Coordinates of C-alpha atoms in Angstrom, one line a residue:
F1 CA -5.6 -11.7 -15.0
D2 CA -6.7 -15.3 -15.0
I3 CA -4.0 -17.9 -14.6
M4 CA -6.2 -20.4 -16.4
N5 CA -6.1 -18.4 -19.6
V6 CA -2.3 -18.4 -20.2
D7 CA -0.8 -21.2 -22.2
D8 CA 2.6 -19.8 -23.0
D9 CA 4.3 -19.1 -19.7
S10 CA 7.1 -16.9 -21.1
T11 CA 4.9 -14.6 -23.3
P12 CA 2.5 -12.0 -22.0
A13 CA -1.1 -12.3 -23.0
V14 CA -2.1 -10.1 -25.9
V15 CA -5.8 -10.1 -25.2
E16 CA -6.9 -7.6 -22.6
V17 CA -9.4 -8.8 -20.1
D18 CA -11.4 -6.5 -17.8
V19 CA -10.3 -8.1 -14.6
P20 CA -12.2 -7.0 -11.5
V21 CA -10.6 -6.4 -8.1
D22 CA -10.3 -9.6 -6.1
P23 CA -13.5 -9.8 -3.9
L24 CA -11.3 -10.7 -0.9
I25 CA -9.5 -7.3 -1.3
E26 CA -12.8 -5.5 -1.4
L27 CA -14.0 -7.4 1.7
K28 CA -10.8 -6.4 3.5
Q29 CA -11.7 -2.7 2.9
L30 CA -15.3 -3.4 4.0
A31 CA -14.2 -5.1 7.1
F32 CA -12.0 -2.1 8.0
D33 CA -15.0 0.2 7.3
Y34 CA -17.1 -1.9 9.6
E35 CA -14.5 -1.9 12.4
S36 CA -13.6 1.8 12.2
G37 CA -17.1 3.0 11.9
L38 CA -16.0 5.8 9.6
S39 CA -17.8 4.9 6.4
G40 CA -21.5 4.6 7.3
A41 CA -23.8 2.4 9.3
K42 CA -22.3 -0.8 10.5
E43 CA -25.5 -2.7 9.7
T44 CA -25.3 -1.6 6.0
I45 CA -21.7 -2.6 5.7
Q46 CA -22.4 -6.0 7.4
K47 CA -25.2 -6.6 5.0
Q48 CA -23.0 -5.8 2.0
M49 CA -20.3 -8.1 3.2
L50 CA -22.7 -10.9 3.9
G51 CA -24.2 -10.6 0.4
T52 CA -20.7 -11.2 -1.1
I53 CA -19.9 -14.0 1.3
E54 CA -23.1 -15.8 0.9
G55 CA -23.1 -15.3 -2.9
S56 CA -19.7 -17.1 -3.2
N57 CA -20.3 -19.6 -0.4
M58 CA -17.3 -18.2 1.5
A59 CA -17.6 -20.4 4.6
P60 CA -14.0 -20.3 5.7
Y61 CA -13.8 -16.5 5.3
Y62 CA -17.2 -16.1 7.1
L63 CA -15.8 -17.9 10.1
F64 CA -12.7 -15.8 10.1
V65 CA -14.7 -12.6 9.9
C66 CA -17.1 -13.6 12.7
G67 CA -14.1 -14.1 15.0
A68 CA -12.3 -10.9 13.8
L69 CA -15.3 -8.6 14.0
G70 CA -17.3 -10.2 16.8
W71 CA -20.2 -11.3 14.7
A72 CA -22.7 -13.9 16.0
K73 CA -22.2 -17.0 13.8
D74 CA -25.2 -18.2 11.8
D75 CA -24.8 -22.0 12.0
K76 CA -27.4 -22.6 9.3
L77 CA -25.6 -20.3 6.9
V78 CA -22.3 -22.0 7.7
E79 CA -23.8 -25.4 7.1
K80 CA -25.3 -24.3 3.8
M81 CA -22.1 -22.8 2.5
Q82 CA -19.9 -25.7 3.6
K83 CA -22.3 -28.1 1.8
A84 CA -22.0 -26.0 -1.4
N85 CA -18.2 -25.9 -1.0
K86 CA -18.0 -29.7 -0.6
E87 CA -20.1 -30.3 -3.7
S88 CA -17.9 -27.9 -5.7
L89 CA -14.7 -29.6 -4.5
T90 CA -16.2 -33.1 -5.2
A91 CA -17.0 -32.0 -8.7
L92 CA -13.5 -30.6 -9.3
E93 CA -11.9 -33.8 -7.9
A94 CA -14.0 -35.9 -10.3
K95 CA -12.9 -33.6 -13.1
R96 CA -9.3 -34.0 -12.1
K97 CA -9.6 -37.8 -12.0
E98 CA -11.1 -37.8 -15.5
A99 CA -8.3 -35.7 -16.7
E100 CA -5.8 -38.1 -15.2
E101 CA -7.4 -41.0 -17.0
N102 CA -8.2 -39.4 -20.4
S103 CA -5.9 -36.4 -20.8
G104 CA -2.3 -35.2 -20.3
E105 CA -0.4 -33.7 -17.5
T106 CA -1.2 -30.1 -18.6
E107 CA -5.0 -30.7 -18.4
V108 CA -4.6 -32.3 -14.9
H109 CA -2.6 -29.2 -13.8
D110 CA -5.3 -26.9 -15.2
V111 CA -8.0 -28.7 -13.1
E112 CA -5.8 -28.4 -10.0
L113 CA -5.4 -24.7 -10.7
E114 CA -9.2 -24.5 -10.7
I115 CA -9.1 -26.1 -7.3
V116 CA -6.6 -23.4 -6.2
D117 CA -8.9 -20.7 -7.6
H118 CA -11.9 -22.2 -5.8
L119 CA -10.1 -22.3 -2.4
H120 CA -8.9 -18.7 -2.9
K121 CA -12.4 -17.6 -3.9
I122 CA -14.0 -19.0 -0.7
G123 CA -11.2 -17.5 1.5
D124 CA -9.7 -20.8 2.7
K125 CA -6.3 -19.4 3.3
D126 CA -4.5 -22.4 4.9
E127 CA -5.8 -24.9 2.3
C128 CA -5.2 -22.6 -0.6
V129 CA -1.6 -21.9 0.5
K130 CA -1.0 -25.6 1.0
K131 CA -2.4 -26.4 -2.4
I132 CA -0.4 -23.7 -4.1
D133 CA 2.8 -25.0 -2.5
E134 CA 2.0 -28.5 -3.9
M135 CA 1.3 -27.0 -7.4
L136 CA 4.5 -25.0 -7.4
E137 CA 6.4 -28.3 -7.2
K138 CA 4.4 -29.7 -10.1
V139 CA 4.0 -26.7 -12.5
K140 CA 7.2 -25.8 -14.3
G141 CA 5.8 -22.8 -16.3
V142 CA 7.1 -19.6 -14.9
G143 CA 4.0 -17.6 -15.7
K144 CA 1.7 -19.9 -13.8
Q145 CA 4.1 -20.1 -10.9
L146 CA 4.1 -16.3 -10.6
D147 CA 0.3 -16.1 -10.8
M148 CA 0.1 -18.5 -7.9
L149 CA 2.6 -16.5 -5.9
F150 CA 0.5 -13.4 -6.6
Q151 CA -2.5 -15.3 -5.1
K152 CA -0.5 -16.1 -2.0
I153 CA 0.5 -12.4 -1.7
R154 CA -3.1 -11.3 -1.9
L155 CA -4.1 -13.9 0.8
G156 CA -1.3 -12.5 3.0
L157 CA -2.6 -9.0 2.5
V158 CA -6.2 -9.9 3.2
F159 CA -5.4 -12.0 6.3
G160 CA -2.7 -9.6 7.6
D161 CA 0.1 -12.2 7.2
R162 CA 3.1 -9.9 6.4
N163 CA 5.5 -12.8 6.4
L164 CA 3.5 -14.6 3.7
V165 CA 3.5 -11.4 1.7
K166 CA 7.2 -10.7 2.1
D167 CA 8.4 -14.3 1.5
N168 CA 6.4 -14.7 -1.7
I169 CA 7.4 -11.3 -3.1
A170 CA 11.0 -12.5 -2.6
K171 CA 10.3 -15.8 -4.3
A172 CA 8.6 -14.0 -7.2
N173 CA 11.6 -11.6 -7.5
D174 CA 14.0 -14.6 -7.6
I175 CA 12.0 -16.2 -10.4
L176 CA 11.9 -12.9 -12.4
K177 CA 15.7 -12.5 -12.1
R178 CA 16.0 -15.7 -14.1
E179 CA 13.1 -15.3 -16.6
G180 CA 9.6 -14.0 -16.9
D181 CA 7.6 -11.5 -19.0
W182 CA 7.2 -7.8 -18.6
E183 CA 3.5 -8.0 -17.8
R184 CA 4.1 -10.1 -14.6
R185 CA 7.2 -8.1 -13.8
N186 CA 5.2 -4.9 -13.7
R187 CA 2.4 -6.5 -11.7
L188 CA 4.9 -7.6 -9.1
K189 CA 6.1 -4.0 -8.8
V190 CA 2.6 -3.0 -7.8
Y191 CA 2.3 -5.8 -5.2
E192 CA 5.7 -4.9 -3.8
G193 CA 4.9 -1.2 -3.9
L194 CA 1.7 -1.8 -1.8
H195 CA 3.7 -3.9 0.6
C196 CA 6.2 -1.1 1.0
I197 CA 3.4 1.4 1.6
I198 CA 2.1 -0.8 4.4
C199 CA 5.6 -1.0 5.9
R200 CA 6.1 2.8 5.4
D201 CA 9.0 2.5 3.0
F202 CA 7.7 5.3 0.9
N203 CA 10.9 5.9 -1.0
K204 CA 11.0 2.3 -2.4
A205 CA 7.2 2.3 -2.9
A206 CA 7.5 5.5 -5.0
T207 CA 10.2 4.0 -7.2
L208 CA 8.2 0.8 -7.8
L209 CA 4.8 2.5 -8.4
L210 CA 6.3 5.1 -10.8
E211 CA 7.9 2.4 -12.8
S212 CA 4.4 0.8 -13.2
V213 CA 2.4 3.9 -14.1
A214 CA 2.7 3.5 -17.9
T215 CA 2.1 -0.2 -17.9
F216 CA -0.3 -0.8 -15.1
S217 CA -2.2 -4.1 -15.4
C218 CA -2.7 -5.2 -11.8
N219 CA -6.4 -4.8 -11.7
E220 CA -7.0 -7.8 -9.4
L221 CA -5.3 -5.7 -6.6
M222 CA -6.7 -2.2 -7.3
D223 CA -8.2 -0.2 -10.1
F224 CA -6.1 2.4 -12.0
K225 CA -7.7 5.4 -10.2
T226 CA -6.7 4.0 -6.8
F227 CA -3.3 3.1 -8.1
I228 CA -2.7 6.7 -9.1
F229 CA -3.9 7.9 -5.7
Y230 CA -1.4 5.6 -4.0
T231 CA 1.4 6.7 -6.3
V232 CA 0.8 10.4 -5.7
F233 CA 0.3 9.8 -2.0
V234 CA 3.8 8.3 -1.6
C235 CA 5.6 10.6 -4.1
I236 CA 4.6 13.9 -2.5
P237 CA 6.7 13.5 0.7
V238 CA 9.7 11.9 -1.0
L239 CA 10.3 13.4 -4.4
S240 CA 12.1 16.7 -5.0
R241 CA 10.2 19.5 -6.8
T242 CA 12.0 18.7 -10.0
D243 CA 11.1 15.0 -9.9
L244 CA 7.6 15.8 -8.7
K245 CA 7.1 17.9 -11.8
T246 CA 8.4 15.4 -14.4
K247 CA 7.1 12.2 -12.8
I248 CA 3.8 13.3 -11.4
V249 CA 2.6 16.8 -12.3
E250 CA 3.3 16.4 -16.0
N251 CA 2.8 12.7 -16.2
P252 CA 0.1 11.9 -18.9
E253 CA -1.3 8.9 -17.0
V254 CA -1.6 10.8 -13.8
L255 CA -3.2 13.8 -15.6
S256 CA -5.8 11.4 -17.1
V257 CA -7.1 10.5 -13.7
M258 CA -7.1 14.0 -12.2
P259 CA -10.6 15.0 -13.4
E260 CA -11.9 12.1 -11.4
S261 CA -9.8 12.9 -8.4
P262 CA -10.2 16.6 -7.7
D263 CA -9.0 16.1 -4.1
V264 CA -5.6 14.7 -5.2
D265 CA -5.3 17.4 -7.9
N266 CA -6.1 20.1 -5.4
L267 CA -3.3 18.9 -3.0
L268 CA -0.8 18.5 -5.8
T269 CA -1.5 22.0 -7.2
S270 CA -1.4 23.6 -3.8
I271 CA 2.1 22.2 -3.2
Y272 CA 3.8 22.4 -6.6
G273 CA 1.9 25.6 -7.6
C274 CA 2.5 27.2 -4.2
K275 CA -1.2 27.8 -3.7
Y276 CA -0.6 27.9 0.0
D277 CA -4.0 29.3 0.9
R278 CA -5.5 26.0 -0.4
F279 CA -2.9 23.7 1.1
L280 CA -4.1 23.0 4.7
G281 CA -7.7 22.5 3.5
A282 CA -6.6 20.2 0.7
L283 CA -4.4 18.2 3.0
D284 CA -7.3 17.7 5.5
V285 CA -9.4 16.3 2.7
I286 CA -6.7 13.8 1.6
C287 CA -6.0 12.9 5.2
E288 CA -9.7 12.1 5.7
R289 CA -9.5 9.8 2.7
V290 CA -6.3 8.2 4.2
R291 CA -8.1 7.7 7.5
R292 CA -10.7 5.6 5.7
N293 CA -8.3 3.5 3.7
V294 CA -7.4 0.0 5.0
W295 CA -3.7 0.2 3.8
L296 CA -3.0 3.9 4.5
S297 CA -4.8 4.6 7.8
A298 CA -1.8 3.6 10.0
H299 CA 0.3 6.3 8.4
L300 CA -2.2 9.2 8.9
N301 CA -0.4 11.1 11.6
Y302 CA 3.0 10.5 10.0
Y303 CA 1.8 11.7 6.6
Y304 CA 0.0 14.8 8.0
R305 CA 3.2 15.8 9.8
E306 CA 5.7 15.2 7.0
V307 CA 3.7 16.9 4.3
R308 CA 3.2 20.0 6.5
I309 CA 7.0 20.1 7.2
L310 CA 7.7 19.8 3.5
V311 CA 5.5 22.7 2.5
F312 CA 6.6 24.9 5.4
K313 CA 10.2 24.4 4.4
Q314 CA 9.3 25.2 0.8
F315 CA 7.6 28.4 1.9
L316 CA 10.3 29.6 4.3
A317 CA 13.1 28.9 1.8
S318 CA 12.0 32.1 0.0
Y319 CA 12.3 34.4 3.1
R320 CA 15.0 35.6 5.5
S321 CA 12.1 36.5 7.8
V322 CA 8.3 36.7 7.7
T323 CA 5.8 37.8 10.3
L324 CA 3.8 35.0 11.9
E325 CA 0.6 36.9 11.1
K326 CA 1.5 37.1 7.4
M327 CA 2.4 33.4 7.2
A328 CA -0.9 32.5 8.9
T329 CA -2.8 34.7 6.4
I330 CA -1.0 33.1 3.4
F331 CA -1.8 29.6 4.7
N332 CA -5.4 30.7 5.5
T333 CA -5.3 29.7 9.1
K334 CA -5.2 31.4 12.5
T335 CA -2.0 32.9 13.9
E336 CA -2.2 30.8 17.1
L337 CA -2.5 27.6 15.1
M338 CA 0.4 28.5 12.8
D339 CA 2.4 29.4 15.9
S340 CA 1.7 26.0 17.6
Q341 CA 2.6 24.0 14.5
L342 CA 5.8 25.9 13.9
C343 CA 6.9 25.6 17.5
C344 CA 6.3 21.8 17.4
F345 CA 8.4 21.4 14.3
I346 CA 11.2 23.8 15.4
A347 CA 11.5 22.0 18.8
S348 CA 11.9 18.7 17.1
N349 CA 14.6 20.1 14.8
R350 CA 12.5 19.6 11.7
L351 CA 12.4 23.3 10.7
N352 CA 15.6 25.3 10.6
C353 CA 14.1 28.6 11.9
K354 CA 13.1 30.4 15.1
I355 CA 10.2 32.6 16.2
D356 CA 10.8 36.0 17.7
K357 CA 7.9 36.4 20.1
V358 CA 8.6 40.1 20.6
S359 CA 8.5 41.2 17.0
G360 CA 6.2 38.3 16.0
Q361 CA 8.6 37.2 13.2
V362 CA 9.6 33.8 11.9
I363 CA 13.4 34.1 11.2
T364 CA 14.9 31.5 9.0
A365 CA 18.5 30.2 9.6
K366 CA 20.7 29.1 6.8
Y367 CA 21.2 25.4 7.1
D368 CA 24.9 24.7 7.9
S369 CA 25.5 21.1 7.0
K370 CA 29.2 21.2 8.0
N371 CA 28.4 22.4 11.5
T372 CA 25.6 19.8 11.8
N373 CA 27.9 17.0 10.7
Y374 CA 30.6 18.2 13.1
Q375 CA 28.2 18.1 16.0
N376 CA 27.0 14.7 15.1
L377 CA 30.6 13.5 14.8
L378 CA 31.3 14.8 18.3
K379 CA 28.3 13.0 19.7
S380 CA 29.3 9.7 18.0
G381 CA 32.8 10.1 19.2
D382 CA 31.7 10.6 22.8
L383 CA 29.5 7.5 22.6
L384 CA 32.4 5.5 21.2
L385 CA 34.8 6.7 23.9
N386 CA 32.3 5.8 26.6
K387 CA 31.9 2.3 25.2
L388 CA 35.7 1.8 24.9
Q389 CA 36.2 3.0 28.5
K390 CA 33.5 0.5 29.7
L391 CA 35.2 -2.3 27.7
A392 CA 38.6 -1.4 29.2
R393 CA 37.2 -1.6 32.7
I394 CA 35.7 -5.0 32.0
V395 CA 38.9 -6.3 30.5
G396 CA 41.0 -4.9 33.3
T397 CA 39.0 -6.7 35.9

């Protein structure tokens, strides 16, 4: 969505524009692919990145990447790109001066927004943020203010500045509490949802992304197929079966993407449809995709653990007891592997069952919330008494 093409700041645009994903976002993923070495030859990825960088004369971003990825800097390339950037900025400054002399304030602001777009395009984070802060003081239109805040959020995501992301999400929310249109409100939910994913707040991320499914328009951040993948990813471990059915499994927008995402469909079906023989294989495929994703990779081990616990709980809820061998057969895995996984989760109190090694059975125990709460209350009481006793000794002396 181009901030230069909106004249009425309180009314959403009625003309749909096929907005591509921000090249900086795509370069962020490519940089991760290069660094992780999981998505092909590094030379190929580097060549692809350099093609985008040189094509847009992204001198500031090139210098950042050289430092971050340990590339040898090409001084001639830097000089060439910096010269092109200087010429572009000079032309824009001349255009701004002409607008000041011959046009009104709106036209001047439009040219200054072009300068913001140029600085964003070449990946000059510091100068772009500085210019946006200046423009936020000048531009009074809510729509353009929000679009500039979205640019700052994307810069924060690309350059790993979480404070920049968090602060500008908060500013955008403050503006939208007063006024704003539904289109930008929904885009902000996607930005905030992605930030929540990065921070592993899956519950809030699921709420925000689900609210945006039917009205998704944040194409500068991700395409719709990727958006649905992220939505399903966060919803699986946090939604109840009832909510999973109504909000994901039977959601028309989600279903429209499933033919293009058989891996997501397979995992979803194996969990909700209780196709346990497909579950572990489907989870492995999704986790490999998670491993290769710049925003999700940090949550790989957590996600792999939580989804297995979720499904094992779901399976065991139907049994008083089941043999370990039968459970392993149902999940299409070896008995030893099933034993080691269950032992790990039982020891950490994540599964309410026990394994009888003599009979080879997994025996489920009915969850007693009152007893658990009582034990937790006793522990908390002991801690409080200990602190009071320490305080009394300190006061007494």
